[in-house]
mmCIF file of C-alpha atoms and ligand atoms in Angstrom:
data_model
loop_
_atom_site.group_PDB
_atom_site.id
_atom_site.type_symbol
_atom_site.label_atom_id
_atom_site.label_comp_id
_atom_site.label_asym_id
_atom_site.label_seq_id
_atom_site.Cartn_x
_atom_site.Cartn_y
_atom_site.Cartn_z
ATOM 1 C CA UNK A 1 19.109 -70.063 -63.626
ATOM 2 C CA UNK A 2 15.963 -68.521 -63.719
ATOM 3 C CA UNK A 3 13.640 -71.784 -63.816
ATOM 4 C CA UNK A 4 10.570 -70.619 -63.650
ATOM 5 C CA UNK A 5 7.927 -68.673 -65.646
ATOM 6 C CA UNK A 6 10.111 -69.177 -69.132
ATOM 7 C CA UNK A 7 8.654 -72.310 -70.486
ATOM 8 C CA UNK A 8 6.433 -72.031 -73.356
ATOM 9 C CA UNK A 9 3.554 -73.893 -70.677
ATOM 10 C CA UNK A 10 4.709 -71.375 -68.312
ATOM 11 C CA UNK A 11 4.383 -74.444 -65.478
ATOM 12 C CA UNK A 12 6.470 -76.380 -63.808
ATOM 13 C CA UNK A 13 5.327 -79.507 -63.933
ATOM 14 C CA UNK A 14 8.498 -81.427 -63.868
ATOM 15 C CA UNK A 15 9.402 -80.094 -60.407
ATOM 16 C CA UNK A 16 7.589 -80.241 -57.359
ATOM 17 C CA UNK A 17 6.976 -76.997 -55.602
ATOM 18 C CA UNK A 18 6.644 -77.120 -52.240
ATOM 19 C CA UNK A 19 3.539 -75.761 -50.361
ATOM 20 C CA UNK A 20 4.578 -73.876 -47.422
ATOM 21 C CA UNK A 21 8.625 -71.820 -47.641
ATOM 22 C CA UNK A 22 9.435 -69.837 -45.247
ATOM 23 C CA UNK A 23 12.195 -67.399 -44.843
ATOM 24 C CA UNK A 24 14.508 -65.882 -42.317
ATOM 25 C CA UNK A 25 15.398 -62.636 -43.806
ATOM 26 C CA UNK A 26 19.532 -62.553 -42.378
ATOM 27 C CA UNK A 27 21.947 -60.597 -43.483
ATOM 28 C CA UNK A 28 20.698 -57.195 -43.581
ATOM 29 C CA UNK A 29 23.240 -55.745 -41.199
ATOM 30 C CA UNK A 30 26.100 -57.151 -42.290
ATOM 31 C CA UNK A 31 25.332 -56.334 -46.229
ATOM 32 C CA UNK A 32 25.194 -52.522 -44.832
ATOM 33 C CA UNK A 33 28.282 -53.333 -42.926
ATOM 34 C CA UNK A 34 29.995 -53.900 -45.886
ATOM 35 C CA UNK A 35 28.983 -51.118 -47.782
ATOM 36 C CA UNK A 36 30.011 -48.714 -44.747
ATOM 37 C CA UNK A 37 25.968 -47.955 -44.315
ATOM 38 C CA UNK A 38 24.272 -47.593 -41.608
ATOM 39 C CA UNK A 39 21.855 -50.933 -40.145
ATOM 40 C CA UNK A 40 18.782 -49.051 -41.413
ATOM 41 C CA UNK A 41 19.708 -49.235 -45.148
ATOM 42 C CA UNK A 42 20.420 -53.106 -45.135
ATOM 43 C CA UNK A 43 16.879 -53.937 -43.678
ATOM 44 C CA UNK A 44 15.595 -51.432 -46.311
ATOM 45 C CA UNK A 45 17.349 -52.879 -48.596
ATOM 46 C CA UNK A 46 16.264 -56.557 -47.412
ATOM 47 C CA UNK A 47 12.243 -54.814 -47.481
ATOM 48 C CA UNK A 48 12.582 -54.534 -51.270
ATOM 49 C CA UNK A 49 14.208 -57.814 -51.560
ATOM 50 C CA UNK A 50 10.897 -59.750 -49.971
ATOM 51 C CA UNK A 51 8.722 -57.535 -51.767
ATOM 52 C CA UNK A 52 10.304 -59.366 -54.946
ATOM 53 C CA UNK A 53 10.826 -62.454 -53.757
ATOM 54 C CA UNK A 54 7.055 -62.096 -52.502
ATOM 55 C CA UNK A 55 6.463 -61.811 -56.069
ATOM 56 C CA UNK A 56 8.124 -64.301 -57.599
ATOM 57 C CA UNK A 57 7.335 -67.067 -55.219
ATOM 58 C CA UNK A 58 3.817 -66.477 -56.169
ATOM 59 C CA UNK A 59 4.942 -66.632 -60.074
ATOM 60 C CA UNK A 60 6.563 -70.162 -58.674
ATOM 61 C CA UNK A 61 3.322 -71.856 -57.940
ATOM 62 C CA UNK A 62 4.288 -71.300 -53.849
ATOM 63 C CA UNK A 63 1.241 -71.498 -52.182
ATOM 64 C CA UNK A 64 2.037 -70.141 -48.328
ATOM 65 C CA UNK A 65 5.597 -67.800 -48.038
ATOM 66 C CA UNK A 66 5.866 -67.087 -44.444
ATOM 67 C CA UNK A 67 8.971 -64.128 -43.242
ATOM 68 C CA UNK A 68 10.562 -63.695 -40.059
ATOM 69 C CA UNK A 69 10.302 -60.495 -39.871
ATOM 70 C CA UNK A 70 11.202 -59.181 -36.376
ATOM 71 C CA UNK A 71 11.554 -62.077 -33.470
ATOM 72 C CA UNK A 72 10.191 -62.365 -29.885
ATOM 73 C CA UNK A 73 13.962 -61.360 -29.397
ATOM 74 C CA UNK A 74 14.876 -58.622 -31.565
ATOM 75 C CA UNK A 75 13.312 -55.923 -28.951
ATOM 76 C CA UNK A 76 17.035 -56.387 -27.725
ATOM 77 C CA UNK A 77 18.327 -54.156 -30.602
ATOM 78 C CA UNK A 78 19.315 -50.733 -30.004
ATOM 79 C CA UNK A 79 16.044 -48.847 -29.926
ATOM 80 C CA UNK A 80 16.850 -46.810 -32.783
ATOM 81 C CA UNK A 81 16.984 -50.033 -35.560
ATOM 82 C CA UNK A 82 13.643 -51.178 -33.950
ATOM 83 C CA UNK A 83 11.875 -48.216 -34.346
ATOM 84 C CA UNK A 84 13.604 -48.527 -37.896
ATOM 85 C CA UNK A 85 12.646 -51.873 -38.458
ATOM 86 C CA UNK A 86 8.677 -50.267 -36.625
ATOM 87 C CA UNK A 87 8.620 -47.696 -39.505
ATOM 88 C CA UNK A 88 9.814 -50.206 -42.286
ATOM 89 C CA UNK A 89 7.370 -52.405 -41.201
ATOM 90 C CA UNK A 90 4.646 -49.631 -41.324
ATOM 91 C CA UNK A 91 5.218 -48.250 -44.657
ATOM 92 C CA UNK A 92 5.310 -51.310 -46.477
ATOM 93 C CA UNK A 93 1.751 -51.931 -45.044
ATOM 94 C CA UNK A 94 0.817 -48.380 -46.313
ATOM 95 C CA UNK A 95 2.022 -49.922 -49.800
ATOM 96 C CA UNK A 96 0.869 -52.900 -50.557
ATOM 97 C CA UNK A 97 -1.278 -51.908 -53.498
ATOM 98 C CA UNK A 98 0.710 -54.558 -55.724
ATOM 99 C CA UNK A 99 0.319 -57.474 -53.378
ATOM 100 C CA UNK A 100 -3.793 -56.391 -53.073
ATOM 101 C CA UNK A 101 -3.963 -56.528 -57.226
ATOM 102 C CA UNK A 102 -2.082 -59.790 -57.376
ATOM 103 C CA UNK A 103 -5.004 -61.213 -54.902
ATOM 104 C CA UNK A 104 -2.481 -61.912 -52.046
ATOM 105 C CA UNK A 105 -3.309 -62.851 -48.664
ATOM 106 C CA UNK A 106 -1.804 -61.463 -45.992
ATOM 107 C CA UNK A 107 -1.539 -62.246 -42.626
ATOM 108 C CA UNK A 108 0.440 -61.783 -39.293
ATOM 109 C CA UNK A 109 1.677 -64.272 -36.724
ATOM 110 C CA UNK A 110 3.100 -63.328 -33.705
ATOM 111 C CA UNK A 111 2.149 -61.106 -30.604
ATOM 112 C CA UNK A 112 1.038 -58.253 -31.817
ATOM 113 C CA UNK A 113 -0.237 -56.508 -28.630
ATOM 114 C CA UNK A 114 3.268 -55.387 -27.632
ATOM 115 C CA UNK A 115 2.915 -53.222 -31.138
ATOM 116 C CA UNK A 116 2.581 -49.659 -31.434
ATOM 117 C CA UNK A 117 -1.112 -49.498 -32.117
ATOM 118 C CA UNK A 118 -1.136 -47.395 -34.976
ATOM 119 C CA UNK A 119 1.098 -50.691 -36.449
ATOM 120 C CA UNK A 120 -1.465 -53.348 -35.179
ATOM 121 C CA UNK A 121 -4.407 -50.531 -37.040
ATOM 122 C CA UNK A 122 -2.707 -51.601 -40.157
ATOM 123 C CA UNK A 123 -1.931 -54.750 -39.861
ATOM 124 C CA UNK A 124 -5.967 -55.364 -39.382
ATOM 125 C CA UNK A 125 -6.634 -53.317 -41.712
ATOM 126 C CA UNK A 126 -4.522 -55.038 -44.538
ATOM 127 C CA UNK A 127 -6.059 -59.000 -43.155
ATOM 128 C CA UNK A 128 -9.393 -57.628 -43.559
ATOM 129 C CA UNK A 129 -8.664 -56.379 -46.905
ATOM 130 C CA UNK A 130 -7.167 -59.339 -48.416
ATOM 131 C CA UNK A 131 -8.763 -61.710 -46.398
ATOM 132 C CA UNK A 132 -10.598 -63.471 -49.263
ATOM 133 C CA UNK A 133 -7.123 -63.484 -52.131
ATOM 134 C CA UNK A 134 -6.471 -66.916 -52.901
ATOM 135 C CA UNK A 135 -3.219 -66.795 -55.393
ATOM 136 C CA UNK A 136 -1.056 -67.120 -52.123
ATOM 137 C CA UNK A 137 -1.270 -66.660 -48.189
ATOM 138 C CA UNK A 138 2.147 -64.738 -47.470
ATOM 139 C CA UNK A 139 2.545 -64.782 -43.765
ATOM 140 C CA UNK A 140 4.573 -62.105 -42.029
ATOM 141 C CA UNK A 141 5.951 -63.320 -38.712
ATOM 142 C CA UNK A 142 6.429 -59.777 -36.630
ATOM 143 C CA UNK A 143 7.105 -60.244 -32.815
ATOM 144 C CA UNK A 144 7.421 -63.891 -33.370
ATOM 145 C CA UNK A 145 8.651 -66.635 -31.551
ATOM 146 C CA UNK A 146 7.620 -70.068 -31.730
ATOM 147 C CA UNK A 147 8.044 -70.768 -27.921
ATOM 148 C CA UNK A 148 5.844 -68.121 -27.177
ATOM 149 C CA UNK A 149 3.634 -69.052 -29.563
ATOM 150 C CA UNK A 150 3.699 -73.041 -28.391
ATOM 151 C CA UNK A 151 3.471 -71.274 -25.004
ATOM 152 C CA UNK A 152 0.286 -69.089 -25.993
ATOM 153 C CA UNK A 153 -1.671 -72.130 -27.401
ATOM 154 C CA UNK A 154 -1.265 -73.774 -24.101
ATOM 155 C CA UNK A 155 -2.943 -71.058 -22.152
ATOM 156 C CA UNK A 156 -5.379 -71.126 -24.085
ATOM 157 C CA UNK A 157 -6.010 -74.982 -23.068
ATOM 158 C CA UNK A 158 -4.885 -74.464 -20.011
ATOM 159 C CA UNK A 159 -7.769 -72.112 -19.073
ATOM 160 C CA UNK A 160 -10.667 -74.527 -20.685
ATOM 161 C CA UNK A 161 -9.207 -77.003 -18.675
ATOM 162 C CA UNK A 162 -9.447 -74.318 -15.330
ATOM 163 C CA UNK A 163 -13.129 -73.800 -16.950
ATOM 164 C CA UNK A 164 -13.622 -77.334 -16.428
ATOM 165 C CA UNK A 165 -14.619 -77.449 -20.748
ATOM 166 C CA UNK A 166 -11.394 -79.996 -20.845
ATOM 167 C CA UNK A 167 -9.593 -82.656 -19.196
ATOM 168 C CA UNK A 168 -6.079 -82.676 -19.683
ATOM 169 C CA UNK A 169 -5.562 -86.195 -20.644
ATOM 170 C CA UNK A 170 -7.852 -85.174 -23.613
ATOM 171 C CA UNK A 171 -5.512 -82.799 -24.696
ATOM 172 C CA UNK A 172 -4.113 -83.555 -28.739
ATOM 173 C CA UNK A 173 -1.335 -82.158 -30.955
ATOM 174 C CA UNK A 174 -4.364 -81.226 -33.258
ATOM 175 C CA UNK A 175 -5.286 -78.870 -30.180
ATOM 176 C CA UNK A 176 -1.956 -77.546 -29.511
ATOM 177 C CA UNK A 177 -1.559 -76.940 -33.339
ATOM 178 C CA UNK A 178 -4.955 -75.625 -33.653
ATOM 179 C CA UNK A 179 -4.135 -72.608 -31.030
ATOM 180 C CA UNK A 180 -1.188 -71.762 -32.638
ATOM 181 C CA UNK A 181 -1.587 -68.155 -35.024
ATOM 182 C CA UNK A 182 -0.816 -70.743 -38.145
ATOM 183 C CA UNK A 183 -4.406 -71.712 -37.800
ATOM 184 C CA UNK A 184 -5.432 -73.637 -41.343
ATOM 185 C CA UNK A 185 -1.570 -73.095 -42.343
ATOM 186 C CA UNK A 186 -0.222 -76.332 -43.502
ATOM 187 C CA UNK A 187 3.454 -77.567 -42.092
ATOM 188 C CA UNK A 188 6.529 -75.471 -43.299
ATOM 189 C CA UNK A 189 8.396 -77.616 -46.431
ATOM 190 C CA UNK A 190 11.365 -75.995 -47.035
ATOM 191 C CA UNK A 191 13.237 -73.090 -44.465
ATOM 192 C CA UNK A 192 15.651 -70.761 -46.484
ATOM 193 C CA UNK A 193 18.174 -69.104 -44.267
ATOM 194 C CA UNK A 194 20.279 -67.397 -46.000
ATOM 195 C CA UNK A 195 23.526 -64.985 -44.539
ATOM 196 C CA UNK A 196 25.711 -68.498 -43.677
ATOM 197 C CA UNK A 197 24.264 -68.908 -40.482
ATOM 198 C CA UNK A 198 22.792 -72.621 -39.856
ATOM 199 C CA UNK A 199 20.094 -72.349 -37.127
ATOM 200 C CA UNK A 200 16.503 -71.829 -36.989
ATOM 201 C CA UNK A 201 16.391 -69.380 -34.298
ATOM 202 C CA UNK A 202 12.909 -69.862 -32.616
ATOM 203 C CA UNK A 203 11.032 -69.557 -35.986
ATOM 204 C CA UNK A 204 8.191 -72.126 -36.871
ATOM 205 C CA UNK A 205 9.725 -74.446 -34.297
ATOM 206 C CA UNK A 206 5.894 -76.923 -34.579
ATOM 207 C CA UNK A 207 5.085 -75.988 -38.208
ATOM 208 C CA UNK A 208 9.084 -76.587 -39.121
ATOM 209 C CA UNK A 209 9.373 -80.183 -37.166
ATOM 210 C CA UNK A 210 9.892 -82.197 -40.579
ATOM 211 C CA UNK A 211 10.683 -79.305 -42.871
ATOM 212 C CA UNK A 212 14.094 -79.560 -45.061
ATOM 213 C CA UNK A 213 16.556 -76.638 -44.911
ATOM 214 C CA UNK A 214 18.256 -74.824 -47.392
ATOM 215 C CA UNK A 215 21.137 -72.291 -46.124
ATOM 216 C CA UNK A 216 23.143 -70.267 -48.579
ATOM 217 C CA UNK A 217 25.841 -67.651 -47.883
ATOM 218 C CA UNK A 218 24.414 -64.693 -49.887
ATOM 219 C CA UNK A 219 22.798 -62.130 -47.575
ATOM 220 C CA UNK A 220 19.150 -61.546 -47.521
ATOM 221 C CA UNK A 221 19.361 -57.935 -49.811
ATOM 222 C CA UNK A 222 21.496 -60.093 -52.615
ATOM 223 C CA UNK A 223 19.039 -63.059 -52.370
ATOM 224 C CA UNK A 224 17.998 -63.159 -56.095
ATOM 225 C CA UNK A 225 14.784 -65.411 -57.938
ATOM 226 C CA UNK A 226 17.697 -67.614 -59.231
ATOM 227 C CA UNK A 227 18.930 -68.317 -55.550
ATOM 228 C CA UNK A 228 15.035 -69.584 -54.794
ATOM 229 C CA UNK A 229 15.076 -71.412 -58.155
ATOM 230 C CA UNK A 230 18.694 -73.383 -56.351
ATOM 231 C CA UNK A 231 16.426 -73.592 -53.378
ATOM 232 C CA UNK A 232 13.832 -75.306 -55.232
ATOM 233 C CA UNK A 233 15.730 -77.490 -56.987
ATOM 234 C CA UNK A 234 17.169 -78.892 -53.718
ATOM 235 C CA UNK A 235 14.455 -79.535 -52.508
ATOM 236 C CA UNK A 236 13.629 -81.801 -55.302
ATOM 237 C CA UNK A 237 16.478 -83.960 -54.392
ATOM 238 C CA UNK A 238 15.498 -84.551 -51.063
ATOM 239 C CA UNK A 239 14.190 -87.838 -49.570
ATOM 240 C CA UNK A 240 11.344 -86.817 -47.039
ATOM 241 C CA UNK A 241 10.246 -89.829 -45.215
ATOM 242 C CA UNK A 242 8.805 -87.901 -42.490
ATOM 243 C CA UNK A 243 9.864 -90.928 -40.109
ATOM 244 C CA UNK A 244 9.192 -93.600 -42.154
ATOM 245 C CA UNK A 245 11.096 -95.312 -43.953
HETATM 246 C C1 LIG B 301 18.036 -60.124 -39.674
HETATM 247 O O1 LIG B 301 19.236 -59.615 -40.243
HETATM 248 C C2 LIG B 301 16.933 -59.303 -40.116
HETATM 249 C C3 LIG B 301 15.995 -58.759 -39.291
HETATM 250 C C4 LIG B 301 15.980 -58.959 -37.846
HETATM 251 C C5 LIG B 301 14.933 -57.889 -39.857
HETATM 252 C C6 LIG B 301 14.305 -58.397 -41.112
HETATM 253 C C7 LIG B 301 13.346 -57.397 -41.590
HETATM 254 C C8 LIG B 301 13.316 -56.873 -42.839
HETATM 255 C C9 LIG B 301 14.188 -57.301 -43.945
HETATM 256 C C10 LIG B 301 12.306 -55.863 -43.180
HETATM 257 C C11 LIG B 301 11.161 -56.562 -43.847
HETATM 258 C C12 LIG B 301 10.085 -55.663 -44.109
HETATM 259 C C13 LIG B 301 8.841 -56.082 -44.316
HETATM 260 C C14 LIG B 301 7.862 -55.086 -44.723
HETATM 261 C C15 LIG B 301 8.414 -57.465 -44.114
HETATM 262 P P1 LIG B 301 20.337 -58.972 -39.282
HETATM 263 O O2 LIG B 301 19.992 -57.555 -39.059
HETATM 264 O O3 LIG B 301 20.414 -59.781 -38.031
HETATM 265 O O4 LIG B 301 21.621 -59.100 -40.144
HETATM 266 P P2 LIG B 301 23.094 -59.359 -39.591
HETATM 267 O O5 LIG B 301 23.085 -60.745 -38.997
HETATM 268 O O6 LIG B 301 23.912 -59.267 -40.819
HETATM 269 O O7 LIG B 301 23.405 -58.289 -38.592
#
C-alpha cells in the first residue's frame, strides 16, 4: 500500500494520524521457529524491524511510538534469551546515531533498577542526549509492566500521604497519572499487536484505557510500513466516543 510519504504534498492530510501508537513487538520466537533458528535470531531480527518501523512512523507524522520491549514478566525466560534480549538491547543503544540525526527522542519506561548497570549507563546516557529532539518521542518500554507501574505511582502518594504533604481523599487520577514514567506522554491511540495473539498483556494498561486495537497475524520481524499504513487506515474507520455517545 505504501500510503505515506508518496504524494506530491508529501502529507497526509486526508487521514488522521494518531498521536500516541504503541507496539507489542510478538512474534519473534515463533518467526525463528519457523525458520529452524535459534530464539536469538527472531528478536534480532524483530530489533531491525523497529529500527524501521521507528523510522517510518516518524515519516508518518506519528508523534509518540512507544515498544514493549521486555515485560515485568519476561525475566521468566531461560536466562540465556534474556541476556540475549540484555545485549540486543545494549547494542542498539550503542547505535543509535540515525535516530540522534533524525532529532528523535528517546526515552525509557519501566523499572530500570533491576538492569545491569552498564544497561541503565546507556540508557541515561542516550535521554540526556536526545532529550531536547522534537520530530518524535519514541518510548522504549524495558522491564515494563503497567501494574507495577500503577503500583509505583501509588507509593509515591502513598508516602506524601505518610509525610502528612497529602490527604488521601485529595488524591486525583491526574496524580496517579502524573507518577506514572509516561509523565507529559499523552494517552495511547492505537495498540498494534501483531503475531495473532489478542491481548494486551500488562502493557500501557492507564495510558491504553480508551485506545483502539489493531491485531494482525504477521509476526513482528515480517511487520512491513504497508502493514502500519493497514493499521492506520483502520484506525480511520473507527468511531471513538471515549464514553460518550
Ligand atoms: C515477544 O516475542 C518479544 C519480546 C519479548 C522481545 C521483543 C524485543 C525485541 C524485538 C528487541 C527490540 C530491540 C530494541 C533495541 C528495542 P516472543 O519472543 O514472545 O515471540 P513468540 O510468541 O513467537 O515466542
Amino acid at each position: 500500500m505504501a500510503l505515506f510519504g508518496k504524494n506530491k504534498s508529501g502529507s497526509n492530510s486526508d487521514l488522521n494520524i494518531p498521536v500516541h501508537v504503541g507496539i507489542i513487538m510478538d512474534g519473534n520466537g515463533r518467526w525463528a521457529k519457523k525458520r529452524g533458528l535459534p530464539r536469538k535470531i527472531g528478536h534480532r531480527q524483530g530489533a531491525q524491524n523497529f529500527r524501521t518501523i521507528t523510522k517510518y512512523a516518524k515519516q508518518v507524522g506519528i508523534k509518540y511510538l512507544t515498544f514493549y520491549a521486555f515485560s515485568t514478566e519476561n525475566w521468566r525466560r531461560p536466562q540465556e534469551e534474556v541476556d540475549a534480549l540484555m545485549d540486543l538491547f545494549e547494542k542498539y543503544l550503542d547505535e543509535v546515531k540515525d535516530f540522534i540525526e533524525e532529532n528523535i527522542r528517546i526515552r525509557f519506561i519501566g523499572d530500570r533498577t533491576k538492569l545491569r548497570p552498564s544497561l541503565q549507563d546507556k540508557m541515561l546516557d542516550v535521554e540526556q542526549t536526545s532529550k531536547d529532539f522534537d520530530s518524535m518521542t519514541l518510548l522504549l518500554a524495558i522491564n515494563y509492566g503497567g501494574r507495577d507501574e500503577i503500583c509505583h505511582s501509588c507509593r509515591t502518594l502513598a508516602q506524601l500521604v505518610k509525610d502528612g504533604k497529602l490527604e488521601p481523599e485529595d488524591i486525583t487520577m491526574d496524580m496517579i497519572e502524573q507518577n506514572l514514567y509516561t509523565q507529559e506522554v499523552p494517552p495511547v491511540d492505537l495498540v498494534i499487536r501483531p503475531s495473532g495473539e489478542q491481548r494486551l498483556s500488562n502493557f500501557m494498561i492507564w495510558q491504553s484505557a480508551y485506545a483502539e486495537f489493531y491485531y494482525s497475524n504477521i509476526l513482528w520481524p515480517d511487520f512491513k510500513k504497508d502493514d502500519l499504513d493497514k493499521a492506520i487506515v483502520a484506525y480511520n474507520d473507527r468511531n471513538r466516543r471515549f464514553g460518550g455517545v
